[in-house]
Amino acid sequence: MRILDHRKKLCYTMENLTTMIGSKGVIKRDEFVRILIQCLYSLGYDKSAACLESESGISYKSSEFKLLESLVLGADWEGCINNLYGIKEMTDEQRDTALFLVLKQYFVECLGRGDDSLALSLLRKQISKLNVGREKVHMLAFGLLSFGALALNKVQEDNDVFQELRKYLINELGKVIPPPITVPDRRLEHLVETVAASQIDSCIYHNSLDPLSIYKDHRCGRDQIPTETVQILSGHKNEVWFVQFSNNGNYLASSSSDCTAIIWKVLEDSKLVLQHTLKSHQNPVSFVAWSPDDTMLLTCGNSEVLRLWDVETGTCKHTFGDNGFLVSSCAWFPDSNRLVCGSSDPKKGICMWDCEGNEIKAWRGIRMPKISDIAVTPNGEYLISIFSDRDIRILNVGMNTERVISEEHPITSLSVSGDSKYLIVSLNSQEIHMWDVEGCLEKPLRYKGHRQHKYVIRSCFGGANGMFIASGSENSQVYIWNKRISDPIEVLSGHSMTVNCVSWNPKRHQMLASASDDQTIRIWGPQPEKACNKGL
Amino acid sequence: MKEEEIRSTMDVDPKQYELIKINGKDSHNIVLSYLIHGCFKDTVESLVASTGLKVSAAQLEDMEKRKRISHFALNGNALGAIQLTEQMSPDLLENDKGLLFDLLSLRFVELISSKECTEALEFAQAKLTPFGKMQDHVEKLEDFMALLAYEEPEKSPVFHLLSLDYRHHVADKLNRAILAHSHMPSYSELERIIRQATVVRQCLSGELGKDTVSAFSLKDFLKN
C-alpha cells in the first residue's frame, strides 16, 4: 500500500508528463488546464489566460487549429481545403460543412475582386458538389447577380472587410471542427452546471428556485417542505370538503357541508384570518374555483347550482342556470371571463359561460355522460374532464381534437400542474396517477401509500417547481410525494378524521392547507430552523 | 344554355341530347376560333375553302406573325420572339414585366442549355438584375440563377426550367397576351366550352370547392 502512495506522489510532482488529476485518476491534467484557460478567456480575463498558457506550457488553441487559422488569414484557400481533408477526426458531414464555409469565403472574395468567372467555376466545380443544403448553394448562385444579395455592403476589394470576414470564418470553423482540435464553447461552465443540475435532481426535498452555492454539495433537508401544523382554522360548522389557495397565494377559499364557503386572507406573517363567509347555497358546497386574476370565486356542489362571487366584497354576483342545473365542478379560462362547468346530471353536458351569464358554447347531447370533474390548463389550451367516473377526456380547445384515457378504477379528483404539462387523478384504488397532457406517456406515473377506498379524496401539485404532490387520505393524514418517487417522503399527522382535500400555496412554496371531516382546516409549514436536521 | 337548363337536361335521359338543335355555323366557328388561336394557318385556309367561311387577310397575317413568335420562343430564339412582339404589339412587354421576365429567362435558359455559362451569367447580370428587386419575381429569379451552380443542370433540383413544357407554358402565355393586346379573345371558344362543361360536372358531383377535383376527360365526356 505505501509503495503505491509514494508512486502517486511522484506522479504529481512531474509536471511535464501527461498526468492525471483527481482522486480517481480519470481526468487528464492537460485537458483540465486547457478548459481552465478557455474559461478565463470567456470571462474576459485575457491576460490571466495568456499567463496560464505560458506558465503551464499548454496552449488553448491546438497547433492544428493555429495552422488552419494562419491559412485562412493568409487566404491560402487551397491550403485550407487540404488541411480540412487531413483532419481525420471529422465526420464527412462536418467536413462538408467546413469546406462550404471556406469555399464560400473564397467565392465572396472572388466576387469582391470582380473575378466572376473564377467564382462561377468554384460554384460549379466544388461548392455544388458538397453535401450541404441546396438553399445554401442557390443563395451563392443568386449572389453572382449582385453582391448585395449576399448581404454584404461593400463591393470593392477592401482588405479590412475581408479580414473581418476571415476572422468570423475562423470562429465558425471552430464550432464545426470536433475536439481535441477545438474545445466546445464554455466547457467548464457546462460541466459544473451538469453536476449542479444532477444534485438538484436527486435532492428529494428541494423546494426553492434560488440559485445554488457550489461551495458544497447540494442536499436539502426536510425543513424545506411543510411538515408541522402552524395554524388550525375552525370557521366551518361541519365537514370541510374543499380548499384552494388563490393564484397569487394571498387567499384561501374553503367549502363545507355546512353549505357555506369561506374566503380567508393570508397575512404578511403567513397567518390566515377569516375575510368573508359566502352564504346562500342550500346544499353542501363541494367545489370552488378562483378566477385566474383572483377577483372572483365560483362555488358549486353536487346537488347545487353554480354561483359567482366577488372576492373583495364577498357578495354573490351571479347564479348560473336555473334551480335544476346542478354543477359538479367548474374551471376558468385564462381571460378570467369565460368559465366552463360540468354537470353531474347526464345529458346536461359541459357549458361555457361568460361572467355576465351568457352561454357561449355547450357540449350536450344524448351521449354526454355524467361529468364529475373539469379543469382547464393554465395556458388555456386544453379542457380536461372526467366522464363517467373513469374516463379522462383531454380536449384541445383550439384544434377541437380530443383524446381519452380510460382508467380502471373510479376517479375522484383531477388536478393540473402550473406549467400546463401534467395532470394527476386520484383513484379509489389508492393510487394517484400522473399523465402528461400532450400524450407522450403510455403509462402513468403512480404514487401510493395513502388510503382511499370509499370517499372523494383530492390531490394537488405543489412546491417551487411543481416538484411535489400532496393528497388527503381516509386515515386522517396528509401525504406528500416527490414527483420522482412513488412512495411518500412525508406523512403529516394532526387531523382526527378523513382529510378530503389539500392545496399547496402557489407563491409561498412552504405553505400547505388541508381540509378534513373533523370540521377544521390545518395550515402546514416547515420545521423551525433551530430544531432541524441539516443534511442526511 | 343557362346552368339550370343544363342541369335539367343532364338529369334527363341522355337520348334527349339528340333533340337539341345546334346551328351548323356555330360548330364551324368554334373549330375556326380554335385554329386561329393556335395559328394553324394552313388548316384554316383549307377549312375556309371547304366550308365557305370568311377569314380576312388581316386575320391571316396576324396568325402568321403569332406563329413565328411562338416558333422562336419554343426553338431557342427568345430574343427574336421579343423583337417581333415589340413590333407587333408595341408597349405590351413594357406594361407586362412578368411576361418580359419570362421571355428573358428563356434566353438565359437557352445559353445554359448550350453550355455557355459565362455568357449566361453576363446576360443575367445585364438584363435580369432589376427583377431581383421585385417582390413578385425574386423567387423565380433565384431558381433560374441556381441553374448556374450545376455542371449538369438537367440533374439539378431546378431541371424543370429547362424543359419543353416550360417553354410551351411561356409561349402560350405570350400568345394570349398578344391576342388580348389586340382586343381578341385570349381563350378560344372551344377551350371555354370545355372549361364550362368541367365546372358544371364538378358542381353536379359535389366536387366543386374541394381539394381534389377530376380534370376533363374527353373519353368520359363522350361516354355520357
Coordinates of N, CA, C and O in Angstrom, one line a residue, chain A residues 163-282:
Chain A
Q163 N -10.6 40.8 -44.0 CA -10.0 40.3 -42.7 C -11.1 40.0 -41.7 O -11.0 39.0 -41.0
E164 N -12.0 40.9 -41.6 CA -13.1 40.7 -40.6 C -13.8 39.4 -40.9 O -14.1 38.6 -40.0
L165 N -14.2 39.3 -42.2 CA -14.9 38.1 -42.6 C -14.1 36.8 -42.3 O -14.6 35.8 -41.9
R166 N -12.8 36.9 -42.6 CA -11.9 35.7 -42.3 C -11.9 35.4 -40.8 O -11.9 34.2 -40.5
K167 N -11.9 36.4 -40.0 CA -11.9 36.1 -38.5 C -13.2 35.4 -38.2 O -13.2 34.5 -37.4
Y168 N -14.3 35.9 -38.7 CA -15.6 35.3 -38.5 C -15.6 33.9 -38.9 O -16.1 33.0 -38.3
L169 N -14.9 33.6 -40.1 CA -14.9 32.3 -40.6 C -14.1 31.4 -39.7 O -14.6 30.2 -39.4
I170 N -13.0 31.9 -39.1 CA -12.3 31.0 -38.2 C -13.1 30.6 -37.0 O -13.1 29.5 -36.5
N171 N -13.9 31.6 -36.5 CA -14.8 31.4 -35.4 C -15.8 30.2 -35.7 O -16.1 29.3 -35.0
E172 N -16.4 30.4 -36.9 CA -17.4 29.4 -37.4 C -16.8 28.0 -37.5 O -17.3 27.0 -37.2
L173 N -15.5 28.0 -38.1 CA -14.8 26.7 -38.2 C -14.6 26.1 -36.9 O -14.7 24.8 -36.7
G174 N -14.3 26.9 -35.9 CA -14.1 26.4 -34.5 C -15.3 25.6 -34.0 O -15.2 24.8 -33.2
K175 N -16.5 26.0 -34.5 CA -17.7 25.4 -34.0 C -18.0 24.0 -34.7 O -18.7 23.2 -34.2
V176 N -17.4 23.9 -35.9 CA -17.7 22.7 -36.7 C -16.6 21.6 -36.4 O -16.9 20.4 -36.4
I177 N -15.4 22.0 -36.2 CA -14.3 21.0 -36.1 C -14.4 20.4 -34.7 O -14.5 21.2 -33.7
P178 N -14.3 19.1 -34.6 CA -14.5 18.5 -33.3 C -13.3 18.5 -32.4 O -12.2 18.8 -32.8
P179 N -13.5 18.2 -31.1 CA -12.3 18.1 -30.2 C -11.5 16.9 -30.6 O -12.1 16.0 -31.3
P180 N -10.3 16.7 -30.3 CA -9.5 17.6 -29.5 C -8.9 18.8 -30.2 O -8.2 19.6 -29.5
I181 N -9.2 19.0 -31.5 CA -8.6 20.1 -32.2 C -9.2 21.4 -31.6 O -8.5 22.4 -31.5
T182 N -10.4 21.4 -31.3 CA -11.1 22.6 -30.6 C -11.7 22.1 -29.3 O -11.8 20.9 -29.1
V183 N -12.0 23.0 -28.5 CA -12.7 22.7 -27.2 C -14.1 23.3 -27.3 O -14.3 24.4 -27.7
P184 N -15.2 22.5 -27.1 CA -16.5 23.0 -27.2 C -16.7 24.3 -26.3 O -16.1 24.3 -25.2
D185 N -17.4 25.2 -26.8 CA -17.6 26.5 -26.1 C -18.0 26.3 -24.6 O -18.9 25.5 -24.3
R186 N -17.5 27.2 -23.7 CA -17.8 27.2 -22.3 C -17.9 25.8 -21.7 O -18.9 25.5 -21.0
R187 N -16.9 25.1 -21.9 CA -16.9 23.7 -21.4 C -16.9 23.5 -19.9 O -17.7 22.7 -19.4
L188 N -16.1 24.3 -19.2 CA -16.1 24.2 -17.8 C -17.4 24.6 -17.1 O -17.9 23.9 -16.3
E189 N -18.0 25.6 -17.7 CA -19.3 26.1 -17.2 C -20.3 25.0 -17.3 O -21.1 24.7 -16.4
H190 N -20.3 24.3 -18.5 CA -21.2 23.2 -18.8 C -21.1 22.1 -17.8 O -22.0 21.5 -17.3
L191 N -19.8 21.7 -17.5 CA -19.6 20.6 -16.6 C -20.1 20.9 -15.2 O -20.7 20.0 -14.6
V192 N -19.8 22.1 -14.7 CA -20.3 22.5 -13.4 C -21.8 22.5 -13.3 O -22.4 22.0 -12.4
E193 N -22.4 23.1 -14.4 CA -23.8 23.1 -14.4 C -24.5 21.8 -14.4 O -25.5 21.5 -13.8
T194 N -23.9 20.8 -15.1 CA -24.4 19.5 -15.2 C -24.4 18.9 -13.8 O -25.4 18.2 -13.4
V195 N -23.3 19.0 -13.1 CA -23.3 18.5 -11.7 C -24.3 19.1 -10.8 O -25.0 18.4 -10.1
A196 N -24.4 20.4 -10.9 CA -25.4 21.1 -10.1 C -26.8 20.7 -10.4 O -27.6 20.4 -9.5
A197 N -27.1 20.5 -11.7 CA -28.5 20.1 -12.0 C -28.7 18.7 -11.5 O -29.8 18.3 -11.1
S198 N -27.7 17.8 -11.6 CA -27.9 16.5 -11.2 C -28.1 16.4 -9.6 O -28.8 15.6 -9.1
Q199 N -27.4 17.3 -8.9 CA -27.6 17.3 -7.5 C -29.0 17.8 -7.1 O -29.6 17.3 -6.2
I200 N -29.5 18.8 -7.9 CA -30.8 19.2 -7.6 C -31.8 18.1 -7.9 O -32.8 17.9 -7.1
D201 N -31.6 17.4 -9.0 CA -32.5 16.3 -9.3 C -32.6 15.3 -8.2 O -33.7 14.7 -8.0
S202 N -31.5 15.0 -7.6 CA -31.5 13.9 -6.6 C -31.8 14.4 -5.2 O -31.8 13.7 -4.3
C203 N -32.2 15.7 -5.2 CA -32.5 16.3 -3.8 C -34.0 16.2 -3.6 O -34.8 16.9 -4.2
I204 N -34.4 15.3 -2.8 CA -35.9 15.0 -2.7 C -36.7 16.1 -2.0 O -37.9 16.2 -2.2
Y205 N -36.0 16.9 -1.2 CA -36.8 17.9 -0.5 C -36.6 19.3 -1.2 O -37.0 20.3 -0.6
H206 N -36.0 19.3 -2.3 CA -35.6 20.6 -2.9 C -36.9 21.4 -3.3 O -37.8 20.9 -4.0
N207 N -37.0 22.5 -2.7 CA -38.3 23.3 -2.8 C -38.0 24.8 -2.9 O -38.7 25.6 -2.4
S208 N -37.0 25.2 -3.7 CA -36.9 26.6 -3.9 C -36.3 26.8 -5.3 O -35.8 25.9 -6.0
L209 N -36.5 28.1 -5.7 CA -36.0 28.5 -7.1 C -34.7 29.3 -7.0 O -34.2 29.8 -7.9
D210 N -34.1 29.4 -5.7 CA -32.9 30.2 -5.6 C -31.7 29.5 -6.2 O -31.7 28.3 -6.3
P211 N -30.7 30.3 -6.6 CA -29.5 29.7 -7.1 C -28.8 28.9 -6.0 O -28.9 29.1 -4.8
L212 N -28.0 27.9 -6.5 CA -27.2 27.0 -5.6 C -25.9 27.7 -5.2 O -25.4 28.5 -5.9
S213 N -25.3 27.2 -4.1 CA -23.9 27.5 -3.8 C -23.1 26.3 -4.3 O -23.5 25.2 -4.0
I214 N -22.1 26.6 -5.0 CA -21.3 25.4 -5.5 C -20.2 25.2 -4.5 O -19.3 24.3 -4.7
Y215 N -20.2 25.9 -3.3 CA -19.2 25.6 -2.3 C -19.3 24.2 -1.6 O -18.4 23.7 -1.1
K216 N -20.6 23.8 -1.6 CA -20.8 22.5 -1.0 C -21.8 21.7 -1.9 O -22.6 22.3 -2.6
D217 N -21.7 20.4 -1.7 CA -22.7 19.5 -2.5 C -24.1 19.8 -2.0 O -24.3 20.0 -0.8
H218 N -25.0 19.9 -2.9 CA -26.3 20.3 -2.6 C -27.2 19.2 -2.0 O -27.4 18.2 -2.6
R219 N -27.8 19.4 -0.9 CA -28.7 18.5 -0.3 C -29.7 19.2 0.6 O -29.2 19.7 1.6
C220 N -30.9 19.2 0.3 CA -31.9 19.9 1.2 C -32.3 19.0 2.3 O -32.4 17.8 2.1
G221 N -32.7 19.6 3.4 CA -33.2 18.8 4.5 C -34.7 18.9 4.4 O -35.3 19.7 3.7
R222 N -35.4 18.1 5.3 CA -36.9 18.2 5.3 C -37.4 19.5 5.8 O -38.6 19.7 5.8
D223 N -36.5 20.4 6.3 CA -37.0 21.7 6.7 C -37.5 22.6 5.5 O -37.9 23.7 5.7
Q224 N -37.3 22.1 4.3 CA -37.7 22.8 3.1 C -39.2 22.7 2.8 O -39.8 23.4 2.0
I225 N -39.8 21.6 3.3 CA -41.2 21.4 3.0 C -42.1 21.5 4.2 O -41.6 21.3 5.4
P226 N -43.4 21.7 4.0 CA -44.3 21.8 5.2 C -44.4 20.5 5.9 O -44.7 19.5 5.2
T227 N -44.2 20.4 7.2 CA -44.3 19.2 7.9 C -45.0 19.3 9.3 O -45.4 18.4 9.9
E228 N -45.2 20.6 9.7 CA -45.8 20.9 11.0 C -47.1 21.7 10.9 O -47.2 22.5 10.0
T229 N -48.0 21.5 11.8 CA -49.2 22.3 11.8 C -48.8 23.7 12.3 O -48.2 23.8 13.4
V230 N -49.1 24.8 11.6 CA -48.8 26.1 12.1 C -50.1 26.8 12.5 O -50.0 27.8 13.2
Q231 N -51.2 26.4 12.0 CA -52.4 27.0 12.3 C -53.6 26.1 12.1 O -53.6 25.3 11.2
I232 N -54.7 26.2 13.0 CA -55.9 25.4 12.7 C -57.0 26.4 12.6 O -57.2 27.3 13.4
L233 N -57.7 26.3 11.4 CA -58.8 27.2 11.1 C -60.2 26.5 11.4 O -60.5 25.5 10.8
S234 N -61.0 27.1 12.3 CA -62.2 26.4 12.7 C -63.5 27.2 12.3 O -64.5 27.1 12.9
G235 N -63.4 27.9 11.2 CA -64.6 28.7 10.8 C -65.8 27.9 10.4 O -66.9 28.4 10.4
H236 N -65.6 26.6 9.9 CA -66.8 25.9 9.4 C -67.5 25.1 10.5 O -66.9 24.8 11.5
K237 N -68.8 24.9 10.3 CA -69.6 24.2 11.3 C -69.9 22.7 10.9 O -70.6 22.1 11.6
N238 N -69.3 22.3 9.9 CA -69.4 20.9 9.5 C -68.2 20.4 8.7 O -67.2 21.2 8.6
E239 N -68.3 19.2 8.1 CA -67.1 18.7 7.4 C -66.6 19.7 6.3 O -67.4 20.3 5.6
V240 N -65.3 19.9 6.2 CA -64.8 20.7 5.2 C -64.4 19.9 4.0 O -63.5 18.9 4.2
W241 N -64.9 20.2 2.9 CA -64.7 19.3 1.7 C -63.7 19.7 0.7 O -63.1 18.9 0.0
F242 N -63.4 21.1 0.7 CA -62.6 21.6 -0.3 C -61.8 22.8 0.1 O -62.3 23.6 0.9
V243 N -60.5 22.8 -0.3 CA -59.7 24.1 0.0 C -59.0 24.4 -1.3 O -58.5 23.4 -2.0
Q244 N -58.8 25.6 -1.5 CA -57.9 26.0 -2.6 C -57.3 27.4 -2.4 O -58.0 28.4 -2.1
F245 N -56.0 27.6 -2.5 CA -55.4 28.9 -2.5 C -55.6 29.6 -3.7 O -55.8 29.0 -4.8
S246 N -55.7 31.0 -3.7 CA -55.8 31.8 -4.9 C -54.5 31.7 -5.7 O -53.5 31.3 -5.1
N247 N -54.5 32.2 -6.9 CA -53.4 32.1 -7.8 C -52.2 32.9 -7.3 O -51.1 32.6 -7.5
N248 N -52.5 34.0 -6.6 CA -51.5 34.9 -6.1 C -51.0 34.5 -4.7 O -50.2 35.1 -4.1
G249 N -51.7 33.4 -4.2 CA -51.2 32.9 -2.9 C -51.7 33.8 -1.7 O -51.3 33.5 -0.6
N250 N -52.5 34.8 -1.9 CA -52.9 35.7 -0.9 C -54.2 35.3 -0.2 O -54.5 35.9 0.9
Y251 N -54.9 34.4 -0.7 CA -56.2 34.0 -0.1 C -56.3 32.5 -0.2 O -55.7 31.8 -1.0
L252 N -57.2 32.0 0.7 CA -57.5 30.6 0.7 C -59.1 30.6 0.7 O -59.7 31.3 1.4
A253 N -59.6 29.7 -0.2 CA -61.1 29.5 -0.2 C -61.3 28.1 0.3 O -60.6 27.2 0.0
S254 N -62.4 28.0 1.2 CA -62.7 26.6 1.6 C -64.2 26.5 1.5 O -65.0 27.4 1.5
S255 N -64.7 25.2 1.4 CA -66.1 25.0 1.3 C -66.5 23.8 2.1 O -65.6 22.9 2.3
S256 N -67.7 23.7 2.5 CA -68.1 22.7 3.5 C -69.5 22.2 3.3 O -70.3 22.8 2.6
S257 N -69.7 21.1 4.1 CA -71.1 20.5 4.0 C -72.0 21.4 4.9 O -73.2 21.1 5.0
D258 N -71.5 22.4 5.5 CA -72.4 23.4 6.2 C -73.0 24.4 5.3 O -73.6 25.4 5.7
C259 N -72.9 24.1 4.0 CA -73.5 24.9 2.9 C -72.9 26.3 2.7 O -73.5 27.1 2.0
T260 N -71.7 26.5 3.3 CA -71.1 27.8 3.0 C -69.7 27.6 2.4 O -69.1 26.5 2.4
A261 N -69.2 28.7 1.9 CA -67.8 28.8 1.5 C -67.1 29.9 2.3 O -67.8 30.9 2.6
I262 N -65.9 29.8 2.6 CA -65.2 30.9 3.4 C -64.0 31.4 2.6 O -63.2 30.5 2.1
I263 N -63.8 32.7 2.6 CA -62.5 33.2 2.0 C -61.7 33.7 3.1 O -62.1 34.5 4.0
W264 N -60.5 33.2 3.2 CA -59.5 33.5 4.3 C -58.4 34.4 3.6 O -58.0 34.1 2.5
K265 N -57.9 35.3 4.4 CA -56.8 36.1 3.9 C -55.5 35.6 4.5 O -55.4 35.4 5.7
V266 N -54.4 35.6 3.6 CA -53.1 35.2 4.1 C -52.3 36.5 4.4 O -52.1 37.3 3.6
L267 N -52.0 36.7 5.7 CA -51.3 37.9 6.1 C -49.8 37.8 5.8 O -49.3 36.8 5.5
E268 N -49.1 39.0 6.0 CA -47.7 39.0 5.8 C -46.9 38.0 6.6 O -46.0 37.4 6.0
D269 N -47.3 37.8 7.8 CA -46.6 36.8 8.6 C -47.0 35.3 8.4 O -46.8 34.5 9.2
S270 N -47.8 35.1 7.3 CA -48.3 33.8 7.0 C -49.4 33.3 7.8 O -49.7 32.1 7.8
K271 N -50.0 34.1 8.6 CA -51.2 33.7 9.4 C -52.4 34.0 8.6 O -52.4 34.9 7.8
L272 N -53.4 33.1 8.8 CA -54.7 33.3 8.0 C -55.8 33.9 8.9 O -55.9 33.4 10.0
V273 N -56.5 34.8 8.3 CA -57.7 35.3 9.0 C -58.9 35.2 8.1 O -58.9 35.3 6.9
L274 N -60.1 35.1 8.8 CA -61.3 34.9 8.0 C -61.7 36.3 7.4 O -61.7 37.3 8.1
Q275 N -62.0 36.3 6.1 CA -62.4 37.5 5.4 C -63.9 37.6 5.1 O -64.5 38.5 5.5
H276 N -64.4 36.6 4.5 CA -65.8 36.6 4.1 C -66.4 35.2 4.3 O -65.7 34.2 4.0
T277 N -67.6 35.1 4.7 CA -68.3 33.8 4.7 C -69.4 33.9 3.6 O -70.2 34.9 3.6
L278 N -69.4 33.0 2.6 CA -70.3 33.1 1.5 C -71.5 32.2 1.8 O -71.4 31.0 1.7
K279 N -72.6 32.8 2.1 CA -73.8 32.0 2.4 C -74.9 32.3 1.4 O -75.2 33.4 1.0
S280 N -75.4 31.3 0.8 CA -76.6 31.3 0.1 C -76.9 30.0 -0.6 O -78.0 29.8 -1.2
H281 N -76.0 29.1 -0.5 CA -76.2 27.8 -1.1 C -77.2 27.1 -0.1 O -77.2 27.3 1.1
Q282 N -78.0 26.2 -0.6 CA -78.9 25.4 0.2 C -78.4 24.0 0.5 O -78.9 23.3 1.4

